[in-house]
Short mmCIF file of C-alpha atoms and ligand atoms in Angstrom, two decimals:
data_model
loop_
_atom_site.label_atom_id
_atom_site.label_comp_id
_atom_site.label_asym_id
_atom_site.label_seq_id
_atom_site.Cartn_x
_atom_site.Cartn_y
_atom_site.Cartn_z
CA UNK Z 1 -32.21 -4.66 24.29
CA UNK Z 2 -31.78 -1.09 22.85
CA UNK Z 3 -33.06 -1.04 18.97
CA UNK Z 4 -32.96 1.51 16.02
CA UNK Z 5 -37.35 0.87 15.03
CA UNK Z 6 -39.01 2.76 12.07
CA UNK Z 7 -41.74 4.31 13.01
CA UNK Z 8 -42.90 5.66 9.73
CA UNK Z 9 -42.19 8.15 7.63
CA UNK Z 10 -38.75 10.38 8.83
CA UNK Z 11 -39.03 9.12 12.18
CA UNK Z 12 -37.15 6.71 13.66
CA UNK Z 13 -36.77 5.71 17.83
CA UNK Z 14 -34.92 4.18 19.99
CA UNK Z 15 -37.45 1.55 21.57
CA UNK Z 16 -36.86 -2.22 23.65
CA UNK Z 17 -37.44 -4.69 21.42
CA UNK Z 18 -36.64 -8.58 22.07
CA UNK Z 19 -33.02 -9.89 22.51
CA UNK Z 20 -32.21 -12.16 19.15
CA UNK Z 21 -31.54 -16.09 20.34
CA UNK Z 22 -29.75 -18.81 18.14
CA UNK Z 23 -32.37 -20.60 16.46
CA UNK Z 24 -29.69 -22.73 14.20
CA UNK Z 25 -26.64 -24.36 15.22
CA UNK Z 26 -24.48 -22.36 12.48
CA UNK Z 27 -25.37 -18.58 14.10
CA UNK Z 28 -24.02 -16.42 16.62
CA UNK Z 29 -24.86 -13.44 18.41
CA UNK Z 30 -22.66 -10.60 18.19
CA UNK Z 31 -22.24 -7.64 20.86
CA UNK Z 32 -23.15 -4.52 18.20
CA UNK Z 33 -19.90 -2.10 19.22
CA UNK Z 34 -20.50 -0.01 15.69
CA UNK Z 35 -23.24 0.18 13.22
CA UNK Z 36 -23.71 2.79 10.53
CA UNK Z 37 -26.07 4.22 9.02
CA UNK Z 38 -26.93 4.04 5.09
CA UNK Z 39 -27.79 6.13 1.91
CA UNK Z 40 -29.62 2.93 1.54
CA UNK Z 41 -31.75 3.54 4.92
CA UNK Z 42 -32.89 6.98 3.96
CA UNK Z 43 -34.80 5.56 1.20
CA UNK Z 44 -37.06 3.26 4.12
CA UNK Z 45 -36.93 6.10 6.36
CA UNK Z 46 -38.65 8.85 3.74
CA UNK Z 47 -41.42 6.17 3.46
CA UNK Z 48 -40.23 5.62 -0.32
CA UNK Z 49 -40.23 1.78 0.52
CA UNK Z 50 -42.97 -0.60 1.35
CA UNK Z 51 -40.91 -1.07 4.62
CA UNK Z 52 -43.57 -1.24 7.52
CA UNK Z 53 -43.13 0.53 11.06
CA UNK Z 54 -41.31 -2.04 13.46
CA UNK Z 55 -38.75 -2.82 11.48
CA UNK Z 56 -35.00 -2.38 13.03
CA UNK Z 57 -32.78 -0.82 10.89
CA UNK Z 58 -28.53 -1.62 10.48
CA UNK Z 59 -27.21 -3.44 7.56
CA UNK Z 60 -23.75 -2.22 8.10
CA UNK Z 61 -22.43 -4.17 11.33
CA UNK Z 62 -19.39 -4.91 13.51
CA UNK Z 63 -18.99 -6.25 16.77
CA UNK Z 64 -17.67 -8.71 19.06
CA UNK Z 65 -18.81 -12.60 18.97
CA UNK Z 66 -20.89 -13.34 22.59
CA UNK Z 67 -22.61 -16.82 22.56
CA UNK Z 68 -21.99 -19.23 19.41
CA UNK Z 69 -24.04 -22.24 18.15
CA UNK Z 70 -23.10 -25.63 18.81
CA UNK Z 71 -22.26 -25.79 14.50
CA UNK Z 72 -20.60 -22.77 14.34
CA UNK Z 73 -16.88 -24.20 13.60
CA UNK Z 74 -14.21 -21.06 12.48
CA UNK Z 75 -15.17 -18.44 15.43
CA UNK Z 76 -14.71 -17.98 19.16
CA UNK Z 77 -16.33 -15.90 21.67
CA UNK Z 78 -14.54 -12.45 21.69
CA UNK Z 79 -13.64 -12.84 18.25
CA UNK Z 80 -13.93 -8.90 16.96
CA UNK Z 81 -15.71 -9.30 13.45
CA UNK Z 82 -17.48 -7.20 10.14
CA UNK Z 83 -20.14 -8.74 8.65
CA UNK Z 84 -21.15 -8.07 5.11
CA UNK Z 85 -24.57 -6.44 4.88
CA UNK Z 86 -25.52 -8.94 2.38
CA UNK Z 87 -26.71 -12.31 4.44
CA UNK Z 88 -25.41 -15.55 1.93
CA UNK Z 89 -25.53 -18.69 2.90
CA UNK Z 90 -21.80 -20.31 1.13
CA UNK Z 91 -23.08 -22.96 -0.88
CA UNK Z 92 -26.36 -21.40 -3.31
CA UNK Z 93 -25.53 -21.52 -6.73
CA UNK Z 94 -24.85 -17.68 -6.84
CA UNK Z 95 -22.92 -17.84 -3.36
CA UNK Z 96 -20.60 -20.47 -5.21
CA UNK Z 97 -19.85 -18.10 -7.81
CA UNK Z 98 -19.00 -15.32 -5.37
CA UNK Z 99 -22.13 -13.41 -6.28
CA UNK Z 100 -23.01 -13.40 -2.38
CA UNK Z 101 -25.21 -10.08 -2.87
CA UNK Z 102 -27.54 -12.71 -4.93
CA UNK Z 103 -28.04 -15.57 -2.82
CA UNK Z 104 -31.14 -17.80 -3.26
CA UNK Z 105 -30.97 -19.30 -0.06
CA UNK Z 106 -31.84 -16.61 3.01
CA UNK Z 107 -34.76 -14.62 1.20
CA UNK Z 108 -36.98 -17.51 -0.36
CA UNK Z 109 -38.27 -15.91 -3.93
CA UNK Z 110 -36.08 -12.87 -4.37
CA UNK Z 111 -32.25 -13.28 -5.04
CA UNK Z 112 -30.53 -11.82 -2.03
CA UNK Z 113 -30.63 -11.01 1.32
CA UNK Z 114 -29.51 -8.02 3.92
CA UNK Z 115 -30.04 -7.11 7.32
CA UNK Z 116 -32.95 -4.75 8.59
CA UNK Z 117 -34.18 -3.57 4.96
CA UNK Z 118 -37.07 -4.17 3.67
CA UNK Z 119 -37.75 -6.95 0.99
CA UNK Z 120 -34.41 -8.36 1.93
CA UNK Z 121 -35.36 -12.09 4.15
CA UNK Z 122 -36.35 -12.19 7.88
CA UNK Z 123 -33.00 -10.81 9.45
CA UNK Z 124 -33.26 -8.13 11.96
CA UNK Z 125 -30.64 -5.26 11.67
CA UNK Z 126 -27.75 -4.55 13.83
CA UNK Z 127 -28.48 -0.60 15.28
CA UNK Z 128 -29.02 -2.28 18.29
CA UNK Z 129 -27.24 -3.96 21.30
CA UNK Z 130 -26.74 -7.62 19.84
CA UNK Z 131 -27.27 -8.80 16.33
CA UNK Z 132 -27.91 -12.10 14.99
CA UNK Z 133 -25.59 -13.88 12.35
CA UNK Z 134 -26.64 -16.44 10.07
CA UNK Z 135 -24.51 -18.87 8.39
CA UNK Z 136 -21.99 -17.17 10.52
CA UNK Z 137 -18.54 -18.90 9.67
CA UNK Z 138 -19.04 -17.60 6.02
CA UNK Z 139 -20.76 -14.08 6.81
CA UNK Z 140 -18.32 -13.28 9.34
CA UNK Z 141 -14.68 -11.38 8.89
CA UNK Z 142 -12.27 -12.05 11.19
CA UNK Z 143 -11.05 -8.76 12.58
CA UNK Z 144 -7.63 -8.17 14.84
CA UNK Z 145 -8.42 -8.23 18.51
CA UNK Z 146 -9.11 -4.58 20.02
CA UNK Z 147 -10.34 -1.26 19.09
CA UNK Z 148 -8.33 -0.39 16.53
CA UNK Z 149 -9.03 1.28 13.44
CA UNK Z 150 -12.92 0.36 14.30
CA UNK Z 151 -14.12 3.45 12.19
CA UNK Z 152 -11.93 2.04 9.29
CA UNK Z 153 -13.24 -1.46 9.58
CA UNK Z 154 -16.84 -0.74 9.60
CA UNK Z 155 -16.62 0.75 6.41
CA UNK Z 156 -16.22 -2.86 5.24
CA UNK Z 157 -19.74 -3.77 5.92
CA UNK Z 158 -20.38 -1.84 3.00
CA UNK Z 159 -19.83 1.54 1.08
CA UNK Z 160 -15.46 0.38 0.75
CA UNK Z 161 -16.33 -2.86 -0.86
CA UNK Z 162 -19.15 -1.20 -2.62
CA UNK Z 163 -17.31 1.61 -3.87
CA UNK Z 164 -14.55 -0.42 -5.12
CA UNK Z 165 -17.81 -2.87 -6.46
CA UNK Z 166 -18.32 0.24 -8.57
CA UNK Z 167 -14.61 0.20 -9.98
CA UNK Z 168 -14.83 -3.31 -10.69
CA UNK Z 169 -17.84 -3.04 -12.56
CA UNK Z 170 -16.68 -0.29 -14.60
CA UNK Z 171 -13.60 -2.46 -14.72
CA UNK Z 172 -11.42 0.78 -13.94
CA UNK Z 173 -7.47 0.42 -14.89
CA UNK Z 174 -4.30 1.87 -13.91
CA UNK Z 175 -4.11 5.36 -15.94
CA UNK Z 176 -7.57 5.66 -16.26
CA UNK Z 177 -10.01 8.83 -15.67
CA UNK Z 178 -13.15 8.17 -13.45
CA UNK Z 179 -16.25 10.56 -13.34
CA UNK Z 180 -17.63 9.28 -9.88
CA UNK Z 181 -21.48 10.91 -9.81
CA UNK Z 182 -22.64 11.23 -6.21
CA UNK Z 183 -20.49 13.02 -3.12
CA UNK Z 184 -22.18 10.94 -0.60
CA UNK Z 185 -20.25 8.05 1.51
CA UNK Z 186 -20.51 5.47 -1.65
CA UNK Z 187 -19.04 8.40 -3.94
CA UNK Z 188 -16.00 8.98 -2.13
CA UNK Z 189 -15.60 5.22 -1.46
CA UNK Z 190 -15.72 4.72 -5.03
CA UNK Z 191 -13.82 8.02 -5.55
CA UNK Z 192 -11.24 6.62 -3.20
CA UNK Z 193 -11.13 2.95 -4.37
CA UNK Z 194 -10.60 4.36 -8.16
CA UNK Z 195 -7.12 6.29 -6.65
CA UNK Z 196 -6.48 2.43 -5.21
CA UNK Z 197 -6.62 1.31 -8.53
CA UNK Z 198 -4.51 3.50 -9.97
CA UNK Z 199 -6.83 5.77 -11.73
CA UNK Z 200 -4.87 8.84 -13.36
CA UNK Z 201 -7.66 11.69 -13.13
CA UNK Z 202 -11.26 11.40 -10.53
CA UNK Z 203 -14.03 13.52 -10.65
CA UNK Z 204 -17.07 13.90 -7.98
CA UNK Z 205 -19.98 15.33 -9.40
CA UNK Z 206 -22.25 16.66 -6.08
CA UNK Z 207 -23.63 19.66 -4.91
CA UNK Z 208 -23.15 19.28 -0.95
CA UNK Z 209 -20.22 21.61 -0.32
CA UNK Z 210 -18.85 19.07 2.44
CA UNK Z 211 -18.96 16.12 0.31
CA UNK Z 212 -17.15 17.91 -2.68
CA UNK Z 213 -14.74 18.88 0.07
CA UNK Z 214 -13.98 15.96 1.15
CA UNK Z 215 -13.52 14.88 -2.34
CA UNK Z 216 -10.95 17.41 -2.77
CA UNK Z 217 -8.87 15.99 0.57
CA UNK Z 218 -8.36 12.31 -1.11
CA UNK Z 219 -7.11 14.19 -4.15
CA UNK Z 220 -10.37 14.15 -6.85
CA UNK Z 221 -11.39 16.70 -8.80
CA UNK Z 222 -15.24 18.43 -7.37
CA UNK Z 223 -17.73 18.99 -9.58
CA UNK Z 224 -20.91 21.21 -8.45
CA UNK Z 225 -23.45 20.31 -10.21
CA UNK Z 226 -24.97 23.65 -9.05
CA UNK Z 227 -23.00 25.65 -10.57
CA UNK Z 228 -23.43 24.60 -14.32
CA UNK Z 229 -23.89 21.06 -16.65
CA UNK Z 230 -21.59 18.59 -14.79
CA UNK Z 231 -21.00 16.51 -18.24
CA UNK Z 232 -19.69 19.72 -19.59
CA UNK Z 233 -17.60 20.90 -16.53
CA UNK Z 234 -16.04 17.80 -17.14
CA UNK Z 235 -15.55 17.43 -21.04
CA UNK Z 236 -13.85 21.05 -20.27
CA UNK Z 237 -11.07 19.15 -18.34
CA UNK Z 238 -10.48 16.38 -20.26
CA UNK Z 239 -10.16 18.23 -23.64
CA UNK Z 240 -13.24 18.01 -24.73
CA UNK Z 241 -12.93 13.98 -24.49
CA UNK Z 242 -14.83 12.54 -21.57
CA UNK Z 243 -13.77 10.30 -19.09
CA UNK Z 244 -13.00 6.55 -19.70
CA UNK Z 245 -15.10 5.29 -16.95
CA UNK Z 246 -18.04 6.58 -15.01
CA UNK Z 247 -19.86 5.49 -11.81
CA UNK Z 248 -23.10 5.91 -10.24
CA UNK Z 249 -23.10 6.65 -6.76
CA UNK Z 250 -26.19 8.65 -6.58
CA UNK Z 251 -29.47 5.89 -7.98
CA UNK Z 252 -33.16 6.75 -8.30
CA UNK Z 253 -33.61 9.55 -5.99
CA UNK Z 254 -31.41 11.88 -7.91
CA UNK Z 255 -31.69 15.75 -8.15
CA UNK Z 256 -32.07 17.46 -11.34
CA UNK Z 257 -29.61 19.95 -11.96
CA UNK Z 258 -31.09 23.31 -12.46
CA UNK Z 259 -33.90 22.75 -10.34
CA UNK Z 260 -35.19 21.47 -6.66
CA UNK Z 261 -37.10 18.18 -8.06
CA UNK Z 262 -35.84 14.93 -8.49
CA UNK Z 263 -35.21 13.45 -11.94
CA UNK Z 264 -34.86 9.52 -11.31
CA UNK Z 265 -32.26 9.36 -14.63
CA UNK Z 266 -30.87 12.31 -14.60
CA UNK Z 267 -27.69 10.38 -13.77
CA UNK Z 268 -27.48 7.69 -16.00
CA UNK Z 269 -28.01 10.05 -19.16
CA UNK Z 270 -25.62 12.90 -17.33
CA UNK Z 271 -22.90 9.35 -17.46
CA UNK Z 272 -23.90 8.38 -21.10
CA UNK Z 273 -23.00 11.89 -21.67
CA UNK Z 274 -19.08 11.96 -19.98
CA UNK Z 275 -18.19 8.93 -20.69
CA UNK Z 276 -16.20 8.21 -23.81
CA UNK Z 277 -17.01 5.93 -26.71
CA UNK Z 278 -16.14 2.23 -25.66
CA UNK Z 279 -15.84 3.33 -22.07
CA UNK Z 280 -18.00 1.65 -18.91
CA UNK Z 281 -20.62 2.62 -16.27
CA UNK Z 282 -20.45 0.95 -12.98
CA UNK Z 283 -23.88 1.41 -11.01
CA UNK Z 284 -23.69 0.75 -7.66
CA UNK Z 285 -26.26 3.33 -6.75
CA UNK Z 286 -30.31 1.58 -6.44
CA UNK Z 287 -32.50 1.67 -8.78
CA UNK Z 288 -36.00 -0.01 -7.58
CA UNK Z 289 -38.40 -2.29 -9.84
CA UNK Z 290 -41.36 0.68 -8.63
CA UNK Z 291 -40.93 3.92 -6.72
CA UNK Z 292 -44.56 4.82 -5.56
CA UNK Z 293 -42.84 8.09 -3.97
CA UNK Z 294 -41.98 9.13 -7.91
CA UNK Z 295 -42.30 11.89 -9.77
CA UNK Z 296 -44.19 11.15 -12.61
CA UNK Z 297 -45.77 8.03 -14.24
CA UNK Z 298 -42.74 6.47 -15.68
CA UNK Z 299 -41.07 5.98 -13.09
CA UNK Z 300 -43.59 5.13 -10.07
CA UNK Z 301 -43.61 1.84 -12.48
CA UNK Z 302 -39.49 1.69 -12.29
CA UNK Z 303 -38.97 2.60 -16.28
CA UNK Z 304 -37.02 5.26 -16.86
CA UNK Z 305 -35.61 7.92 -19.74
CA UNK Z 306 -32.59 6.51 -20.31
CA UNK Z 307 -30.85 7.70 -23.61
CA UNK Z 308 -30.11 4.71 -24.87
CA UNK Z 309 -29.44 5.56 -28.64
CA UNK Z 310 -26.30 7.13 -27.24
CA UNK Z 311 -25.45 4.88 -25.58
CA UNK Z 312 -25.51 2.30 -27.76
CA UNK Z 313 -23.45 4.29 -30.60
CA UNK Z 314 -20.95 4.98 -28.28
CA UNK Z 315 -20.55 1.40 -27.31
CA UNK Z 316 -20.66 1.93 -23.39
CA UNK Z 317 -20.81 -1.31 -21.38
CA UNK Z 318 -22.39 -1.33 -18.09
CA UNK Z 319 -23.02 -3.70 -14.63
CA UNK Z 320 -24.84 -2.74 -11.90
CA UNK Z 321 -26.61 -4.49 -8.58
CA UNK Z 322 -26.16 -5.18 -5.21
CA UNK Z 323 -22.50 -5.03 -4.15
CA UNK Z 324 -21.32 -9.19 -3.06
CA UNK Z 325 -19.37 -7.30 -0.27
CA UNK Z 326 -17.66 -11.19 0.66
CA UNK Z 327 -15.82 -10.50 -3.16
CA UNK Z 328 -13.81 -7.79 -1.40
CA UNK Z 329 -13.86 -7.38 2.36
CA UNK Z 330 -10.84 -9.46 3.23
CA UNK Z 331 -8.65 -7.96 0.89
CA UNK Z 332 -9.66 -4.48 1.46
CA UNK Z 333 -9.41 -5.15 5.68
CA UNK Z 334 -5.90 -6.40 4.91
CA UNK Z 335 -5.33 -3.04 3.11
CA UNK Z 336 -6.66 -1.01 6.36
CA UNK Z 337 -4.03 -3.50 8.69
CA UNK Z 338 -1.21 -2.76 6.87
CA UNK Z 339 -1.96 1.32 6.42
CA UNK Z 340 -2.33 1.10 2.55
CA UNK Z 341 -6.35 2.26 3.29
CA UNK Z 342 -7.90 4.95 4.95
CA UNK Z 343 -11.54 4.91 4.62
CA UNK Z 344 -12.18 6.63 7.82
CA UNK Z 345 -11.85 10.02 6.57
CA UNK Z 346 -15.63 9.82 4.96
CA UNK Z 347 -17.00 9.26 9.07
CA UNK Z 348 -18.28 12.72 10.00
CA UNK Z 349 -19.78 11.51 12.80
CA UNK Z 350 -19.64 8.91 16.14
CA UNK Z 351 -22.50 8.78 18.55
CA UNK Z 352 -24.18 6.19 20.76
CA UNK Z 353 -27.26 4.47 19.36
CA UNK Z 354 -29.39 7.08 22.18
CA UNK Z 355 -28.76 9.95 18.86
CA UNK Z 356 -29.80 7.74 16.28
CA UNK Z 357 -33.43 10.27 15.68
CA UNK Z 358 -31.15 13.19 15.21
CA UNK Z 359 -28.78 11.58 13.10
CA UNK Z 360 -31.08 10.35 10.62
CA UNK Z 361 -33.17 13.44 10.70
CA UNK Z 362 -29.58 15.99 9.87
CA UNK Z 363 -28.09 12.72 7.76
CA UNK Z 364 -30.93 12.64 5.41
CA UNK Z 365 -30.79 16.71 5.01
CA UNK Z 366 -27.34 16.38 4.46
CA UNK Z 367 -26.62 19.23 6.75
CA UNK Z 368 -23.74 20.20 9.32
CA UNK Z 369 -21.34 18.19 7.41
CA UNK Z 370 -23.51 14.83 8.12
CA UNK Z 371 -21.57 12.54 6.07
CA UNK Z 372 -21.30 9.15 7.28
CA UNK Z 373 -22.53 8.34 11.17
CA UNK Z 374 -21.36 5.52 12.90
CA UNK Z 375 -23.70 4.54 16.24
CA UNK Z 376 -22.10 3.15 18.94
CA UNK Z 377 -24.60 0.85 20.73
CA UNK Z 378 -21.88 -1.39 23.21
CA UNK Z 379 -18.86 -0.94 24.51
P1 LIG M 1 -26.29 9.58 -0.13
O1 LIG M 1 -27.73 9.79 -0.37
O2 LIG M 1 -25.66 10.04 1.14
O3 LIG M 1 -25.44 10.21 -1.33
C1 LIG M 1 -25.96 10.53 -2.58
C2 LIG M 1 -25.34 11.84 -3.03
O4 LIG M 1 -25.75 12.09 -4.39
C3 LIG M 1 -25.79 13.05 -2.21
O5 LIG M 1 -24.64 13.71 -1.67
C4 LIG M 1 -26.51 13.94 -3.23
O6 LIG M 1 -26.32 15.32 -3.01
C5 LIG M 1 -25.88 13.48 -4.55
N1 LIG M 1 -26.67 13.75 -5.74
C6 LIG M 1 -28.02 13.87 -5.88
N2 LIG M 1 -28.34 14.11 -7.17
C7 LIG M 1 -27.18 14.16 -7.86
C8 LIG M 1 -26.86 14.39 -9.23
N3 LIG M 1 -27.81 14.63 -10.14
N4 LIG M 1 -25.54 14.36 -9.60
C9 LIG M 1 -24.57 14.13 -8.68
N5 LIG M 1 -24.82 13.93 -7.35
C10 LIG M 1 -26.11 13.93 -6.96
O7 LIG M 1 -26.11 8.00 -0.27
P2 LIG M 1 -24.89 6.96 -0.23
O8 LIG M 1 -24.89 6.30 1.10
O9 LIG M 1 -23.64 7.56 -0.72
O10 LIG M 1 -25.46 5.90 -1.28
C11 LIG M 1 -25.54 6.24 -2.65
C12 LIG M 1 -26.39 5.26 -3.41
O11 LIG M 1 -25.80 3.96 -3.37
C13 LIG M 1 -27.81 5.08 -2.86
O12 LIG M 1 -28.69 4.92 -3.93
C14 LIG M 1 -27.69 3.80 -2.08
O13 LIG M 1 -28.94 3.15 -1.93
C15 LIG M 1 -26.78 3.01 -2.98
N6 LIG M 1 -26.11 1.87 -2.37
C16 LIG M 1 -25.98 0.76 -3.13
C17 LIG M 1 -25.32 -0.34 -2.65
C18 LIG M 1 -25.11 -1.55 -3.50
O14 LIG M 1 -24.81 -2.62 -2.97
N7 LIG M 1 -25.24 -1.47 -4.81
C19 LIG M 1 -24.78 -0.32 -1.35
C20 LIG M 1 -24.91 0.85 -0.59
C21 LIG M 1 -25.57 1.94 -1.12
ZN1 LIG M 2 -25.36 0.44 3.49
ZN1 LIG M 3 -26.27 -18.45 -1.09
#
């Protein structure tokens, strides 16, 4: 079959690799009709990872069920289904207690597990023809039969529940203002998910005019970061206050603000900043236990500059991790069925897997509106 392989450092093909089989009487194999590519991806595919060439990328995933182990008890062939990117096995003490981004069971030493990415278990990703499920009654949602809404549904394999995930962390309320850092597809998700809740007053702090337009469309408030000290921009609209809750939708490789250079924290201390006293940070966006790729010692050992004197006299909670994407997919796919969710609009793109080099390459600039691709590598 047709795969997605990493070649190395910002180059990516589209190669033959070997068909996945059932190995375990509780997987299937699922016809791949979309697959997306990640924020999450571009860190592998700028070689800031330890991820080796030959690995297939695609932990976002949707598709129709083909051939079914003899175990597998909930699922039919032609069932239409999402899977979460994190692979859980059900039953793991974390699993249990619906922290399925955490499970001990499918990556032996490390707590979680996701397809095609790098540190994450054995499980191949899904920008190719057929993907492999594990544990497949639990990791797989149940879809309606058809094509509909497919660009909506995808979105559940991860940036909607993880954008809500930030929400939920930050434990955002009805009547609540939101400073949502980051423009890119987990940004707007969370942007987008904090209007679900009921938030009174969102900002999006980027500097990709596309993204901060798009921000503008669901209804939040952009905030260049270009154009001037995004915590003050902010205090300037909320009388001088802050905003109760802030998320992180941008992680480690984060830009500083007046210059071209990354600043891993820049981020976190531009949130202590915005935030008011006794508010909350959700942090969805990664943070990695060493970035070789960094820019200075600090943080090529994972430790960052994180102001935590302020934050600790103004009282701010915070939660941050993987996103356990099985917490929130089925209610947020019943929110897409009955029209009370959109996520779609943050797609920019649809191709077939064939344009997966390009997309990556103009994704990763963040140029020509490259927001969020979905490949297309089945009918
Ligand atoms: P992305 O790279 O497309 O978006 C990041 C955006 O942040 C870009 O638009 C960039 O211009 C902007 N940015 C850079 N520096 C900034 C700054 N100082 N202030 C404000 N904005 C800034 O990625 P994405 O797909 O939206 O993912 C965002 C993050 O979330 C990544 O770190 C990704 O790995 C992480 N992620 C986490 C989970 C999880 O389960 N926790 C799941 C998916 C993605
Ligand atoms: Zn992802
Ligand atoms: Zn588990």
């Amino acid at each position: 079959m047709k795969a997605v392989v990493y070649k190395g450092p910002f180059e990516v093909a589209v190669e033959e690799v070997e068909n996945p089989r059932i190995e375990h009487p509780n997987e299937v194999i699922v016809r791949v009709t979309s697959t997306a590519i990640c924020g999450s991806d571009l860190h592998m595919y700028e070689g800031r990872t330890a991820a080796e060439p030959g690995i297939v990328f695609g932990h976002e995933n949707l598709g129709v069920i083909e051939e079914l182990g003899a175990g597998v008890t909930t699922l039919k062939r032609g069932d239409r289904v999402v899977m979460p990117f994190n692979v859980a096995c059900g039953f793991c003490k974390n699993c249990v207690a619906r922290f399925t981004g955490f499970c001990t069971t499918v990556n032996p030493g490390f707590a979680g597990g996701a397809y095609g990415y790098v540190a994450m278990g054995p499980w191949t990703g899904g920008q190719a023809e057929y993907l492999k499920v594990p544990y497949a009654d639990f990791n797989c949602l149940k879809l309606p039969e058809g094509k509909e809404k497919e660009s909506d549904f995808i979105l559940l394999a991860d940036i909607f529940p993880t954008g809500y995930h930030g929400n939920e962390l930050a434990q955002v309320s009805p009547g609540e203002s939101v400073a949502v850092y980051g423009g890119g597809p987990v940004g707007l998700m969370a942007a987008y998910s904090a209007m679900i809740r009921g938030a009174k007053k969102v900002f999006v702090v980027d500097r990709v005019l596309e993204r901060l337009q798009k921000a503008e469309e669901i209804g939040a408030i952009p905030i260049n970061f270009a154009e001037g000290n995004p915590v003050e921009q902010i205090k300037e609209r909320t009388d001088g206050e802050g905003t109760d809750k802030g998320i992180d939708a941008v992680g480690y490789q984060a830009q500083a603000h007046t210059e071209d250079r990354e600043e891993p924290a820049t981020v976190l201390n531009s949130l202590v900043g915005t935030v008011r006293p006794t508010g909350a940070l959700g942090i969805p966006g990664l943070y990695v236990p060493a970035d070789p790729g960094g820019p200075d010692e600090n943080s090529k050992r994972g430790m960052l500059m994180v102001s935590i004197g302020k934050l600790f006299e103004k009282g701010l909670r915070l939660g941050t991790g993987q996103c356990n994407v099985k917490r929130y997919n089925r209610q947020l796919r019943d929110m897409i069925i009955e029209d009370r969710a959109r996520p779609s609009f943050v797609v920019s793109h649809e191709l077939p897997l064939d344009e997966a080099p390009t997309a990556y390459d103009k994704f990763d600039k963040r140029v020509e509106g490259y927001t969020k691709v979905v490949l297309h590598p089945q009918a």
